[in-house]
């Protein structure tokens, strides 16, 4: 089956903090994974209006392929050389609702800095 949509490679980074027995932070481990065939779509602007002028500006909506084993909660994603922060805690669609190759979408916003 030929697909008319082609994805890009993005990099997903997660930071996991470790704590001692008193709950004090002792360090941070960063995992990084390149994910191929991610569809990069322009973000919606519906979250910006006169009632919420400082609302989150969604830069892109990313569609991850089935089988991509990534945890996107609190992750940073590098798209086209720029870092973006994942909004929320994205979850996969059910298999019955995703006949195509992508079953996980997330919105990302520019990181500060």
PDB file of C-alpha atoms in Angstrom:
ATOM      1  CA  UNK A   1       0.000   0.000   0.000  1.00  0.00           C
ATOM      2  CA  UNK A   2       1.436   3.355  -1.019  1.00  0.00           C
ATOM      3  CA  UNK A   3       1.164   6.196   1.489  1.00  0.00           C
ATOM      4  CA  UNK A   4       1.019   9.781   0.225  1.00  0.00           C
ATOM      5  CA  UNK A   5       2.114  11.218   3.580  1.00  0.00           C
ATOM      6  CA  UNK A   6       5.768  11.070   4.523  1.00  0.00           C
ATOM      7  CA  UNK A   7       7.098  11.598   8.011  1.00  0.00           C
ATOM      8  CA  UNK A   8      10.258  13.109   9.432  1.00  0.00           C
ATOM      9  CA  UNK A   9      12.738  12.052  12.079  1.00  0.00           C
ATOM     10  CA  UNK A  10      12.371  13.808  15.432  1.00  0.00           C
ATOM     11  CA  UNK A  11      14.242  13.343  18.702  1.00  0.00           C
ATOM     12  CA  UNK A  12      12.364  12.725  21.959  1.00  0.00           C
ATOM     13  CA  UNK A  13      14.108  13.507  25.264  1.00  0.00           C
ATOM     14  CA  UNK A  14      12.861  12.609  28.737  1.00  0.00           C
ATOM     15  CA  UNK A  15      14.450  13.542  32.030  1.00  0.00           C
ATOM     16  CA  UNK A  16      14.022  11.247  35.013  1.00  0.00           C
ATOM     17  CA  UNK A  17      15.002  12.561  38.431  1.00  0.00           C
ATOM     18  CA  UNK A  18      16.329  10.277  41.135  1.00  0.00           C
ATOM     19  CA  UNK A  19      15.797  10.877  44.855  1.00  0.00           C
ATOM     20  CA  UNK A  20      17.434   9.633  48.059  1.00  0.00           C
ATOM     21  CA  UNK A  21      15.572   7.978  50.947  1.00  0.00           C
ATOM     22  CA  UNK A  22      14.655  11.419  52.349  1.00  0.00           C
ATOM     23  CA  UNK A  23      13.129  12.565  49.075  1.00  0.00           C
ATOM     24  CA  UNK A  24      15.961  14.908  48.173  1.00  0.00           C
ATOM     25  CA  UNK A  25      16.969  15.021  44.491  1.00  0.00           C
ATOM     26  CA  UNK A  26      20.238  13.212  43.799  1.00  0.00           C
ATOM     27  CA  UNK A  27      20.507  13.531  40.040  1.00  0.00           C
ATOM     28  CA  UNK A  28      18.846  13.412  36.679  1.00  0.00           C
ATOM     29  CA  UNK A  29      19.072  10.907  33.853  1.00  0.00           C
ATOM     30  CA  UNK A  30      18.176  12.022  30.344  1.00  0.00           C
ATOM     31  CA  UNK A  31      17.088   9.498  27.728  1.00  0.00           C
ATOM     32  CA  UNK A  32      17.104  10.431  24.053  1.00  0.00           C
ATOM     33  CA  UNK A  33      15.519   8.559  21.165  1.00  0.00           C
ATOM     34  CA  UNK A  34      15.237   9.333  17.464  1.00  0.00           C
ATOM     35  CA  UNK A  35      11.820   8.429  16.044  1.00  0.00           C
ATOM     36  CA  UNK A  36      11.347   8.055  12.289  1.00  0.00           C
ATOM     37  CA  UNK A  37       8.186   8.654  10.237  1.00  0.00           C
ATOM     38  CA  UNK A  38       6.640  11.317  12.485  1.00  0.00           C
ATOM     39  CA  UNK A  39       4.169  13.535  10.630  1.00  0.00           C
ATOM     40  CA  UNK A  40       4.731  17.212  11.502  1.00  0.00           C
ATOM     41  CA  UNK A  41       1.630  19.411  11.074  1.00  0.00           C
ATOM     42  CA  UNK A  42       1.282  23.139  11.784  1.00  0.00           C
ATOM     43  CA  UNK A  43      -0.295  23.801  15.161  1.00  0.00           C
ATOM     44  CA  UNK A  44      -3.797  25.140  15.665  1.00  0.00           C
ATOM     45  CA  UNK A  45      -4.301  28.706  16.802  1.00  0.00           C
ATOM     46  CA  UNK A  46      -7.740  28.168  18.335  1.00  0.00           C
ATOM     47  CA  UNK A  47      -6.236  28.526  21.826  1.00  0.00           C
ATOM     48  CA  UNK A  48      -5.399  32.194  21.191  1.00  0.00           C
ATOM     49  CA  UNK A  49      -8.212  34.716  21.390  1.00  0.00           C
ATOM     50  CA  UNK A  50      -9.108  37.938  23.184  1.00  0.00           C
ATOM     51  CA  UNK A  51     -10.080  35.972  26.308  1.00  0.00           C
ATOM     52  CA  UNK A  52      -6.716  34.172  26.481  1.00  0.00           C
ATOM     53  CA  UNK A  53      -4.094  36.373  24.808  1.00  0.00           C
ATOM     54  CA  UNK A  54      -1.313  34.552  26.654  1.00  0.00           C
ATOM     55  CA  UNK A  55      -2.612  31.042  25.980  1.00  0.00           C
ATOM     56  CA  UNK A  56      -0.283  28.242  24.979  1.00  0.00           C
ATOM     57  CA  UNK A  57       0.760  28.659  21.369  1.00  0.00           C
ATOM     58  CA  UNK A  58       0.830  25.232  19.751  1.00  0.00           C
ATOM     59  CA  UNK A  59       3.687  25.215  17.265  1.00  0.00           C
ATOM     60  CA  UNK A  60       3.093  21.758  15.786  1.00  0.00           C
ATOM     61  CA  UNK A  61       0.895  18.717  16.075  1.00  0.00           C
ATOM     62  CA  UNK A  62       3.031  15.588  15.815  1.00  0.00           C
ATOM     63  CA  UNK A  63       1.688  12.209  14.721  1.00  0.00           C
ATOM     64  CA  UNK A  64       3.831   9.296  15.896  1.00  0.00           C
ATOM     65  CA  UNK A  65       3.754   5.944  14.098  1.00  0.00           C
ATOM     66  CA  UNK A  66       2.346   2.746  15.513  1.00  0.00           C
ATOM     67  CA  UNK A  67       5.032   0.820  17.355  1.00  0.00           C
ATOM     68  CA  UNK A  68       7.008   3.900  18.407  1.00  0.00           C
ATOM     69  CA  UNK A  69       7.692   3.189  22.070  1.00  0.00           C
ATOM     70  CA  UNK A  70       7.928   6.734  23.426  1.00  0.00           C
ATOM     71  CA  UNK A  71       6.736   8.370  26.627  1.00  0.00           C
ATOM     72  CA  UNK A  72       5.689  11.891  25.697  1.00  0.00           C
ATOM     73  CA  UNK A  73       4.582  13.175  29.113  1.00  0.00           C
ATOM     74  CA  UNK A  74       6.899  16.061  30.104  1.00  0.00           C
ATOM     75  CA  UNK A  75       9.110  15.271  27.101  1.00  0.00           C
ATOM     76  CA  UNK A  76      11.060  17.652  24.905  1.00  0.00           C
ATOM     77  CA  UNK A  77      10.950  16.964  21.157  1.00  0.00           C
ATOM     78  CA  UNK A  78      13.440  18.342  18.664  1.00  0.00           C
ATOM     79  CA  UNK A  79      11.720  19.102  15.361  1.00  0.00           C
ATOM     80  CA  UNK A  80      13.714  20.552  12.462  1.00  0.00           C
ATOM     81  CA  UNK A  81      16.512  21.587  14.813  1.00  0.00           C
ATOM     82  CA  UNK A  82      14.317  23.384  17.382  1.00  0.00           C
ATOM     83  CA  UNK A  83      13.265  22.119  20.817  1.00  0.00           C
ATOM     84  CA  UNK A  84       9.580  21.987  21.745  1.00  0.00           C
ATOM     85  CA  UNK A  85       7.802  20.938  24.936  1.00  0.00           C
ATOM     86  CA  UNK A  86       4.984  18.377  24.769  1.00  0.00           C
ATOM     87  CA  UNK A  87       1.631  19.706  26.007  1.00  0.00           C
ATOM     88  CA  UNK A  88      -0.139  17.385  28.447  1.00  0.00           C
ATOM     89  CA  UNK A  89       0.087  13.597  28.572  1.00  0.00           C
ATOM     90  CA  UNK A  90      -0.750  12.220  25.092  1.00  0.00           C
ATOM     91  CA  UNK A  91      -2.312   8.769  24.784  1.00  0.00           C
ATOM     92  CA  UNK A  92      -2.601   6.429  21.814  1.00  0.00           C
ATOM     93  CA  UNK A  93      -5.806   5.984  19.852  1.00  0.00           C
ATOM     94  CA  UNK A  94      -7.370   2.519  19.904  1.00  0.00           C
ATOM     95  CA  UNK A  95      -6.424   0.176  17.081  1.00  0.00           C
ATOM     96  CA  UNK A  96     -10.019   0.148  15.811  1.00  0.00           C
ATOM     97  CA  UNK A  97      -9.873   3.920  15.298  1.00  0.00           C
ATOM     98  CA  UNK A  98      -6.536   4.057  13.491  1.00  0.00           C
ATOM     99  CA  UNK A  99      -6.486   2.251  10.157  1.00  0.00           C
ATOM    100  CA  UNK A 100      -3.407   4.222   9.055  1.00  0.00           C
ATOM    101  CA  UNK A 101       0.186   4.003  10.288  1.00  0.00           C
ATOM    102  CA  UNK A 102      -0.066   6.717  13.006  1.00  0.00           C
ATOM    103  CA  UNK A 103      -1.867   6.239  16.332  1.00  0.00           C
ATOM    104  CA  UNK A 104      -0.368   8.800  18.713  1.00  0.00           C
ATOM    105  CA  UNK A 105      -0.710  12.557  18.331  1.00  0.00           C
ATOM    106  CA  UNK A 106       0.622  15.311  20.532  1.00  0.00           C
ATOM    107  CA  UNK A 107       0.846  19.065  20.499  1.00  0.00           C
ATOM    108  CA  UNK A 108       4.126  20.842  21.163  1.00  0.00           C
ATOM    109  CA  UNK A 109       4.947  24.410  22.096  1.00  0.00           C
ATOM    110  CA  UNK A 110       8.201  26.370  21.952  1.00  0.00           C
ATOM    111  CA  UNK A 111      10.440  25.943  24.972  1.00  0.00           C
ATOM    112  CA  UNK A 112      11.494  28.995  26.900  1.00  0.00           C
ATOM    113  CA  UNK A 113      15.096  29.840  26.336  1.00  0.00           C
TER     114      UNK A 113
END
